[in-house]
Coordinates of C-alpha atoms in Angstrom, one line a residue:
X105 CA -5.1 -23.9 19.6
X106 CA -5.9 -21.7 22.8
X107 CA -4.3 -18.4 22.9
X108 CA -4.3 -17.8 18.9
X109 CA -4.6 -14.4 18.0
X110 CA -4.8 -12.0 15.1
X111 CA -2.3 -9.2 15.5
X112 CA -3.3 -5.8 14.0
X113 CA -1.8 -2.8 13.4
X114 CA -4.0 -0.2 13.3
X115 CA -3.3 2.3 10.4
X116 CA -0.3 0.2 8.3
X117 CA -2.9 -3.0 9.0
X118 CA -0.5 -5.5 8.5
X119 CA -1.3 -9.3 9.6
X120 CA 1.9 -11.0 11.2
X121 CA 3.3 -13.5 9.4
X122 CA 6.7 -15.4 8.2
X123 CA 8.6 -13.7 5.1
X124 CA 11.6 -15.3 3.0
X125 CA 8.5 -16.4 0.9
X126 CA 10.1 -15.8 -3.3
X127 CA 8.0 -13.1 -5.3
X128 CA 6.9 -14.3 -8.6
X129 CA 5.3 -12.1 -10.9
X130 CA 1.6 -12.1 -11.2
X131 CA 0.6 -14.0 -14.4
X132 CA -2.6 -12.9 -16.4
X133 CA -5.9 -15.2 -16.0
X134 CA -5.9 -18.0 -18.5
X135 CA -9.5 -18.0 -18.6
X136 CA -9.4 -13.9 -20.0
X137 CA -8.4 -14.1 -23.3
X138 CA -6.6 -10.7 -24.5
X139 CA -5.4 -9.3 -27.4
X140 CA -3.6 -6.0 -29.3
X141 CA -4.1 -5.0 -32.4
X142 CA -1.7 -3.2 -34.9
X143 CA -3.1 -0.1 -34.3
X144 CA -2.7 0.1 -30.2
X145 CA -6.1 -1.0 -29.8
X146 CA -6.6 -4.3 -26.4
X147 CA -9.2 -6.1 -25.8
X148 CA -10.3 -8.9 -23.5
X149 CA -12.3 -11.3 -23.0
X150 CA -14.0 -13.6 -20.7
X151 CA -16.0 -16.3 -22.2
X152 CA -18.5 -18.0 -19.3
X153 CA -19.7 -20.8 -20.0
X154 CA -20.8 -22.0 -16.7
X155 CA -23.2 -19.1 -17.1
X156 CA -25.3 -19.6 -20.2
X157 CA -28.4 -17.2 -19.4
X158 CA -26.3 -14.0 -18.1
X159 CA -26.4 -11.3 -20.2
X160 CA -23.1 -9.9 -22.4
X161 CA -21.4 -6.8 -20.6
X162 CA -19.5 -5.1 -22.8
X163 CA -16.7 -1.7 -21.5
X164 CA -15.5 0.5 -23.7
X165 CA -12.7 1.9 -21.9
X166 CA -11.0 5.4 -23.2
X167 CA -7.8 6.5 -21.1
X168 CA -9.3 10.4 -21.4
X169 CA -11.3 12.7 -19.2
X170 CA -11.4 16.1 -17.8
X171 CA -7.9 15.9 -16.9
X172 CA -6.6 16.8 -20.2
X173 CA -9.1 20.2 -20.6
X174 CA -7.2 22.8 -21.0
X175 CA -9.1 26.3 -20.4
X176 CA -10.7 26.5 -23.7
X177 CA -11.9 23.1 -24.0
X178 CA -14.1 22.6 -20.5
X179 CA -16.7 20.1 -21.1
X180 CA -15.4 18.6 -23.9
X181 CA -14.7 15.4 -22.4
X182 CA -18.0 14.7 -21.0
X183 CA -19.3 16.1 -24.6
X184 CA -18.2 13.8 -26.3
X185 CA -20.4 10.4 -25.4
X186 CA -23.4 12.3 -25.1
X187 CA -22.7 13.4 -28.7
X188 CA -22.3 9.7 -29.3
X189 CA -25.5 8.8 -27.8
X190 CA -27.1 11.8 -29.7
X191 CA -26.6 9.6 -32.9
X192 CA -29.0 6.5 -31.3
X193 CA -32.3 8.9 -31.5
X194 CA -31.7 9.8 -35.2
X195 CA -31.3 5.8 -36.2
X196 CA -33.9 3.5 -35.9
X197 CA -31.3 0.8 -35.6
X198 CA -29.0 2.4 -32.9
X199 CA -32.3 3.1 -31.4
X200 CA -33.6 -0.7 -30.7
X201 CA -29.9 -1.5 -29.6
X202 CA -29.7 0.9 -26.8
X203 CA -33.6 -0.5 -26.1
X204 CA -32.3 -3.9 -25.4
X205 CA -29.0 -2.5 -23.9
X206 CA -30.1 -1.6 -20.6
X207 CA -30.5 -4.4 -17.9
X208 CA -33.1 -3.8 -15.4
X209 CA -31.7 -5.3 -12.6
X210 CA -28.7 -3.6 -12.7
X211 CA -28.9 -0.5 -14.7
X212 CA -25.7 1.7 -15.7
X213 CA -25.6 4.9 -17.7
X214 CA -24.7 4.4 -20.8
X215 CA -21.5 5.8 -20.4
X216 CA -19.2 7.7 -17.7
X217 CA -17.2 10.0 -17.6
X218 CA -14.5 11.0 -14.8
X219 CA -10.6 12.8 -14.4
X220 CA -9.1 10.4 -15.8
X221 CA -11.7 8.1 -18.4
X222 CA -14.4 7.6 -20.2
X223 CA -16.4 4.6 -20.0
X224 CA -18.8 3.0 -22.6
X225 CA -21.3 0.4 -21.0
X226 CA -23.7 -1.5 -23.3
X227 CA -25.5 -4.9 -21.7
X228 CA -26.8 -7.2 -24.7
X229 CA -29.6 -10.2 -24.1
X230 CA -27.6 -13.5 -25.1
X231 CA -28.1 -15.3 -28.3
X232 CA -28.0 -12.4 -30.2
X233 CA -25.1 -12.1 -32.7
X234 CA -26.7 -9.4 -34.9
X235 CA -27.0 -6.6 -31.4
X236 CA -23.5 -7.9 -31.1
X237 CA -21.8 -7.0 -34.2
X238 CA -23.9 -3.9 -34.1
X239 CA -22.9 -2.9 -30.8
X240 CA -18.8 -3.2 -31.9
X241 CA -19.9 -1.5 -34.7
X242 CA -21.3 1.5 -32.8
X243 CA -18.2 1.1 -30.5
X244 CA -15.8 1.6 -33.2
X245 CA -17.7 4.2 -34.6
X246 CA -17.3 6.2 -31.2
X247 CA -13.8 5.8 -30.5
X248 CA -12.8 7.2 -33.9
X249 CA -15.2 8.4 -36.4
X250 CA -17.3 10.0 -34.4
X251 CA -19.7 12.6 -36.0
X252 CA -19.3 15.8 -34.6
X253 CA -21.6 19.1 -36.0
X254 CA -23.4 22.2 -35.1
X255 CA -26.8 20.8 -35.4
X256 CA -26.1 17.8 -33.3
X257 CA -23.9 20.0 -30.4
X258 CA -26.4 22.9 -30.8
X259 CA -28.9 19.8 -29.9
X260 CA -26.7 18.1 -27.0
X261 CA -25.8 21.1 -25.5
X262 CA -29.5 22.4 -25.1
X263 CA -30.9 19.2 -24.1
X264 CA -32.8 19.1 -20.5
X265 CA -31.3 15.9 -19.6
X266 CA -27.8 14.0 -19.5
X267 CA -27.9 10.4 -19.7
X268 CA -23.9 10.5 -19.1
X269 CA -22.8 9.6 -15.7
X270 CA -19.8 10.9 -13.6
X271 CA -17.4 9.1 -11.6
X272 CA -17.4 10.4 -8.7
X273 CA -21.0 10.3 -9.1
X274 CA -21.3 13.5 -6.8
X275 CA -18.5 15.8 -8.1
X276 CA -19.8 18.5 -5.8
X277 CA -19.9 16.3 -2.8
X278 CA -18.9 17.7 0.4
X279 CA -16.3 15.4 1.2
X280 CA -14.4 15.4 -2.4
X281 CA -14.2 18.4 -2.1
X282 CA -11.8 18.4 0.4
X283 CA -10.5 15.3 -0.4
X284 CA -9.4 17.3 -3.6
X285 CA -7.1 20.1 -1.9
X286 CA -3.7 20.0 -3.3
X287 CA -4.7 17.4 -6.2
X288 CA -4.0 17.9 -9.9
X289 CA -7.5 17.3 -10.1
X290 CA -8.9 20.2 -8.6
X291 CA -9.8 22.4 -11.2
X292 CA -10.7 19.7 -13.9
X293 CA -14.1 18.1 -12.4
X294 CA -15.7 16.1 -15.2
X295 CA -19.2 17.8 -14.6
X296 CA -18.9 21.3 -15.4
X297 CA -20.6 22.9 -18.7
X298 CA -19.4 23.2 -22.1
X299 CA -18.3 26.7 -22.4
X300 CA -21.0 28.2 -24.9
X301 CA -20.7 28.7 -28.0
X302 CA -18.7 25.3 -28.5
X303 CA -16.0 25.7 -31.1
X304 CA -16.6 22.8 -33.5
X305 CA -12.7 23.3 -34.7
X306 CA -11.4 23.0 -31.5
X307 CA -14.1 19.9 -30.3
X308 CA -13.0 18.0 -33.5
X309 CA -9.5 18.9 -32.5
X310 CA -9.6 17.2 -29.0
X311 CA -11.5 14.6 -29.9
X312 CA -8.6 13.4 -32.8
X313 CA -5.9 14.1 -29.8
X314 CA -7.5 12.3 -27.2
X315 CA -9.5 9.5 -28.5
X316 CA -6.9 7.3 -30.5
X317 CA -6.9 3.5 -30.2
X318 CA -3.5 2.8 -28.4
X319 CA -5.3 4.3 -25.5
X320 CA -8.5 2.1 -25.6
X321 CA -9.3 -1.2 -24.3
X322 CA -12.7 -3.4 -25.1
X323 CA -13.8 -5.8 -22.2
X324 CA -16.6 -8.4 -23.3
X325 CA -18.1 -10.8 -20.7
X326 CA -20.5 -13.1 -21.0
X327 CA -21.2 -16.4 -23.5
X328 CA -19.8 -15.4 -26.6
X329 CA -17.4 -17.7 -29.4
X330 CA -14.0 -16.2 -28.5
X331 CA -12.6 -17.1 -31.7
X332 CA -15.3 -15.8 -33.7
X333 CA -15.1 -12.4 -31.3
X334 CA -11.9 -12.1 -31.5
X335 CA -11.9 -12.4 -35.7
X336 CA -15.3 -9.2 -35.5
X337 CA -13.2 -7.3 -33.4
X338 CA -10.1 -7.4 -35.4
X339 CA -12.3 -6.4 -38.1
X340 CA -14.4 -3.8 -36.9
X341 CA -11.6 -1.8 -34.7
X342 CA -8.4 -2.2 -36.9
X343 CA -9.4 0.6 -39.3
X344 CA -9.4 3.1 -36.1
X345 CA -6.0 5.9 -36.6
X346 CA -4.0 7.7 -34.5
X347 CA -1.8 7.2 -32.2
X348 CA -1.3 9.1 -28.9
X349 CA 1.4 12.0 -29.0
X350 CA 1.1 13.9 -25.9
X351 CA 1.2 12.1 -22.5
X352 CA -2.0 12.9 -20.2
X353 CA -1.0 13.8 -16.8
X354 CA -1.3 11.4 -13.8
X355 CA -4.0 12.2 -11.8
X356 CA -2.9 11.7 -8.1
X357 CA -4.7 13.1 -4.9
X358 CA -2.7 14.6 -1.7
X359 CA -1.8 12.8 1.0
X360 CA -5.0 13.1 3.5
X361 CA -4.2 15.4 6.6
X362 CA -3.8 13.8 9.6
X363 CA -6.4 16.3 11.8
X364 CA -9.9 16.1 12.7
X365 CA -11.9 18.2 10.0
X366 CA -15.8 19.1 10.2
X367 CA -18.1 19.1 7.1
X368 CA -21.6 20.2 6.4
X369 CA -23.5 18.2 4.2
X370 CA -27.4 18.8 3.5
X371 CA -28.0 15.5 1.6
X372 CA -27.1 13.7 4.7
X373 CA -29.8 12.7 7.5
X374 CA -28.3 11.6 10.1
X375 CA -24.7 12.2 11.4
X376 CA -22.2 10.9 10.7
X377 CA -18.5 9.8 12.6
X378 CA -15.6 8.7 10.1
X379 CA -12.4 7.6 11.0
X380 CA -10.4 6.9 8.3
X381 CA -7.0 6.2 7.4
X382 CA -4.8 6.7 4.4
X383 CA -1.5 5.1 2.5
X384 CA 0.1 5.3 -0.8
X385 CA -1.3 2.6 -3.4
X386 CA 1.6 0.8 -5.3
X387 CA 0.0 -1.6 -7.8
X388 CA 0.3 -5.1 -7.1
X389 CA 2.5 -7.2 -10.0
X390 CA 4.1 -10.2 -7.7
X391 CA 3.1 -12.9 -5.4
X392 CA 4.6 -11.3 -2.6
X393 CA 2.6 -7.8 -2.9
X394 CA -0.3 -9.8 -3.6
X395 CA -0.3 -11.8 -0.2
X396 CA 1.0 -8.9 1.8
X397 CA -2.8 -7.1 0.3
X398 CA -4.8 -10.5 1.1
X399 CA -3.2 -10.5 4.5
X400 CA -4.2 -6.3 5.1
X401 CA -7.0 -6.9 4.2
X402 CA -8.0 -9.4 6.3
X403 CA -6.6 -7.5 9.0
X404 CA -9.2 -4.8 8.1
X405 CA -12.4 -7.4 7.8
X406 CA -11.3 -8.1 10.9
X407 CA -11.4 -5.3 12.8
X408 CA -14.8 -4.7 11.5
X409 CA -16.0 -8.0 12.6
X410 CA -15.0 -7.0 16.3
X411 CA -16.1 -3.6 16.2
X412 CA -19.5 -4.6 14.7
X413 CA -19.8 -7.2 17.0
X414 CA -18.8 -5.3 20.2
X415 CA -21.4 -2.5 19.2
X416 CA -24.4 -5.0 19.1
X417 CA -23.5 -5.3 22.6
X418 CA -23.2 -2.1 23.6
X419 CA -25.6 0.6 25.0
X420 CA -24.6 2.5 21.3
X421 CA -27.1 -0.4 19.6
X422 CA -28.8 2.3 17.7
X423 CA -25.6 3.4 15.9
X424 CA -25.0 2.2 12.5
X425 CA -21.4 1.2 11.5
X426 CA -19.7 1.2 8.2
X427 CA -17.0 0.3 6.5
X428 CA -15.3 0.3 3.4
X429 CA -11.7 0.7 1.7
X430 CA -11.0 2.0 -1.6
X431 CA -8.1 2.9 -4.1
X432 CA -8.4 6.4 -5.8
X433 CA -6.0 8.3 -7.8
X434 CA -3.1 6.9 -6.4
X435 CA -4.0 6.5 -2.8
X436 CA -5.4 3.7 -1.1
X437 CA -8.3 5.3 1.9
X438 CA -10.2 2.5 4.5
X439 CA -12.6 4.2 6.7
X440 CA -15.0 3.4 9.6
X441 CA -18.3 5.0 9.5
X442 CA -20.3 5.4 12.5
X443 CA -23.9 6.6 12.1
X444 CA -25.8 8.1 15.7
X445 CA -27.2 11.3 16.6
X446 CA -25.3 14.1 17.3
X447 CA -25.5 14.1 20.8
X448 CA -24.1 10.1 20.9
X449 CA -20.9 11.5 18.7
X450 CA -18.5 12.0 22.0
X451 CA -19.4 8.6 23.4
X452 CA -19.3 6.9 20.5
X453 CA -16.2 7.8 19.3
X454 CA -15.2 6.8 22.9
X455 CA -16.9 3.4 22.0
X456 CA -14.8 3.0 19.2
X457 CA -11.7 4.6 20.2
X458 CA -11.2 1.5 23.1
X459 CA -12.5 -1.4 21.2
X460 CA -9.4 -0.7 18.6
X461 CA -7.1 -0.3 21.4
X462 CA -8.7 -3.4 22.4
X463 CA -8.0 -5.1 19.2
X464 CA -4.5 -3.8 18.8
X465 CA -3.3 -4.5 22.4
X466 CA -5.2 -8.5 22.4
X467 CA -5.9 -9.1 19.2
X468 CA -9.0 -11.1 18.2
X469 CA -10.5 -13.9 20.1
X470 CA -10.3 -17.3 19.4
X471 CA -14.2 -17.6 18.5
X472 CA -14.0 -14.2 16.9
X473 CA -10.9 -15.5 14.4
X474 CA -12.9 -19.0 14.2
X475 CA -16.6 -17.6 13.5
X476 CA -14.2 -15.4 10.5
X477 CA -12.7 -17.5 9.0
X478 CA -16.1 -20.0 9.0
X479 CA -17.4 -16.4 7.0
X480 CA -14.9 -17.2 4.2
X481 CA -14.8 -20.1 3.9
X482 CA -18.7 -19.4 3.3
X483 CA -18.2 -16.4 0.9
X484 CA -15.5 -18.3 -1.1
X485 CA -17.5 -22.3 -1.8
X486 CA -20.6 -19.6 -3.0
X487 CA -18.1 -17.3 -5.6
X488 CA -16.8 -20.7 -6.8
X489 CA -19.7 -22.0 -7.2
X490 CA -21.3 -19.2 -9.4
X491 CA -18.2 -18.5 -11.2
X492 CA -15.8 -21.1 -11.3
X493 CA -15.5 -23.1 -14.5
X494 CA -15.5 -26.9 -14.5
X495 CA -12.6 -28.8 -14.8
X496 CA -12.9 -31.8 -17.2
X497 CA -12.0 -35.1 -15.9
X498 CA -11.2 -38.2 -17.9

């Protein structure tokens, strides 16, 4: 139909549409099975079928990180997994499971710690049942009878390397940093040293505090027996104790100011021009809040479209744009990136600056919204196609 456009609003990004549509509450994914055990402990997980050779991913997820440090206890949160990896070099066994743990293609540290968690992250070759059970095993054994003495911190703590990762990955980055003014988690970043000598009583302590079962959750992908998974992990995690008895605080970050702000940044080769935006993240439980993200968000894929498409016609061709959108810590931050010397900044940012105003005053055009949607379309028959299972037919 001639004259169709997309109407953005630049900053709320909200698509126009007809509301009176009833909210219904979100309702889990039948195809992730998930349980709880007595003890506080969940777990989910997603049997795949449809993918037979993919290797089984399994997350450890602990609700505990640097957040909950108090003065004396720096470190200990990022202590505590390389203490549990520490174990794998003393066992033979533990050894030739991290061995075949690691995927080449995509390779993750074996755990990460951040503010707010601690992530376990083991990747097992299918067909295997024995690195299975051994893996839970070595799970369970982490998230509550962890080992802990002065030979093996005296060890950890002197080591030359980490194999722990952080999340951010860059604690020290420019750009968090500032993004961390007026945030709870400003003096808490997950990287910084143990505070030497460690006090064993007082490691022991916070790891019985901290590390109890109500606040972990197991996620196992991959082509696995559910029932028979389900049965090992009632077995192998039921014995873990404790229950959580102080709440950990919420870690937020401030609203971003709305002023332009210069950064220096050595890692960083070429300039770079952000323009970003940011809104309070509500999490989405209901059909309604659901559509109303879908809808955003194609509000925002769209503007990208016509901005990337209006610079590979303009005289700013060697520029490289970027985008991406992310939810942190309570806030939900979408930014453009534009990458060009510093002396294209001014007329780039002009560049930019009318081609949203273009958007927001005509929206897009009809081959613009056509050749986008076409995109989808695209993106969506090859996701079902990897991922979706078959329905059975009669």
């Amino acid at each position: 139909m001639q004259g169709t456009r997309i109407h953005l609003l630049v900053g709320g990004l909200l698509l126009a549409a007809a509301g009176g549509v009833q909210a219904e509450a979100l309702q889990p994914d039948p195809a992730w099975q998930q349980g709880k055990l007595d003890n506080g402990f969940s777990w989910q997980v997603l049997d795949t079928p449809q993918r037979p050779s993919d290797r089984i991913e399994l997350r450890l997820l602990v609700n505990t990180g640097s957040l909950v440090e108090s003065a004396q206890q720096i470190g200990f949160a990022h202590l505590l997994p390389r203490l549990a990896m520490a174990r794998t070099e003393s066992s033979p066994q533990l050894r030739s499971l991290w061995q075949q743990s690691v995927d080449d293609e995509r390779p993750l540290p074996p755990a990460i710690s951040s503010y707010d968690f601690t992530l376990y992250n083991l990747s097992l070759p299918n067909n295997r049942p024995d690195l299975l059970k051994e893996a839970l095993s070595w799970l369970a054994e982490t998230g509550g009878k962890l080992p802990i003495d002065e030979q093996t911190v005296h060890q950890v703590v002197n080591a030359g390397t980490d194999p722990i990762g952080l999340f951010p990955a860059n604690t020290q980055d420019a750009w968090w940093r500032y993004r961390l003014k007026g945030s709870t988690l400003l003096a808490h970043d997950p990287g910084q040293a143990v505070k030497r000598p460690v006090n064993l009583e007082q490691l022991k302590d916070f790891y019985r505090q901290w590390y109890t079962p109500d606040m972990m959750t197991l996620y196992v992908v991959g082509r696995v027996d559910s029932r028979s998974l389900s049965e090992q992990i009632n077995k192998t995690f039921s014995p873990l104790s404790g229950k959580r008895e102080t709440p950990a605080t919420m870690p937020t970050l401030a609203p971003l100011a709305p002023q332009p702000v210069s950064l220096m940044n050595e890692a960083i080769q070429q300039d770079m021009l952000s323009i970003m935006w940011d809104t309070p993240w509500q999490p989405i439980r209901d059909s309604q809040q659901l559509s109303r993200y879908w809808r955003s968000d194609l509000a925002r894929e769209a503007l990208f479209w016509h901005l990337q498409r209006a610079l590979e016609k303009s005289p700013q061709k060697d520029a490289q744009l970027g985008f991406d959108c992310r939810v942190q810590y309570q806030r939900s931050q979408c930014a453009i990136h534009l990458n060009t010397g510093n002396a294209n900044l001014k007329s780039a940012l002009e560049f930019v600056a009318t081609e949203m105003a273009a958007v927001r005053d005509n929206g897009l055009s009809q081959q613009e919204f056509d050749d986008l949607l076409a995109q989808k379309h695209d993106q969506l028959s090859k996701l079902f196609a990897t991922y979706a299972v078959p329905t059975p037919t009669c």
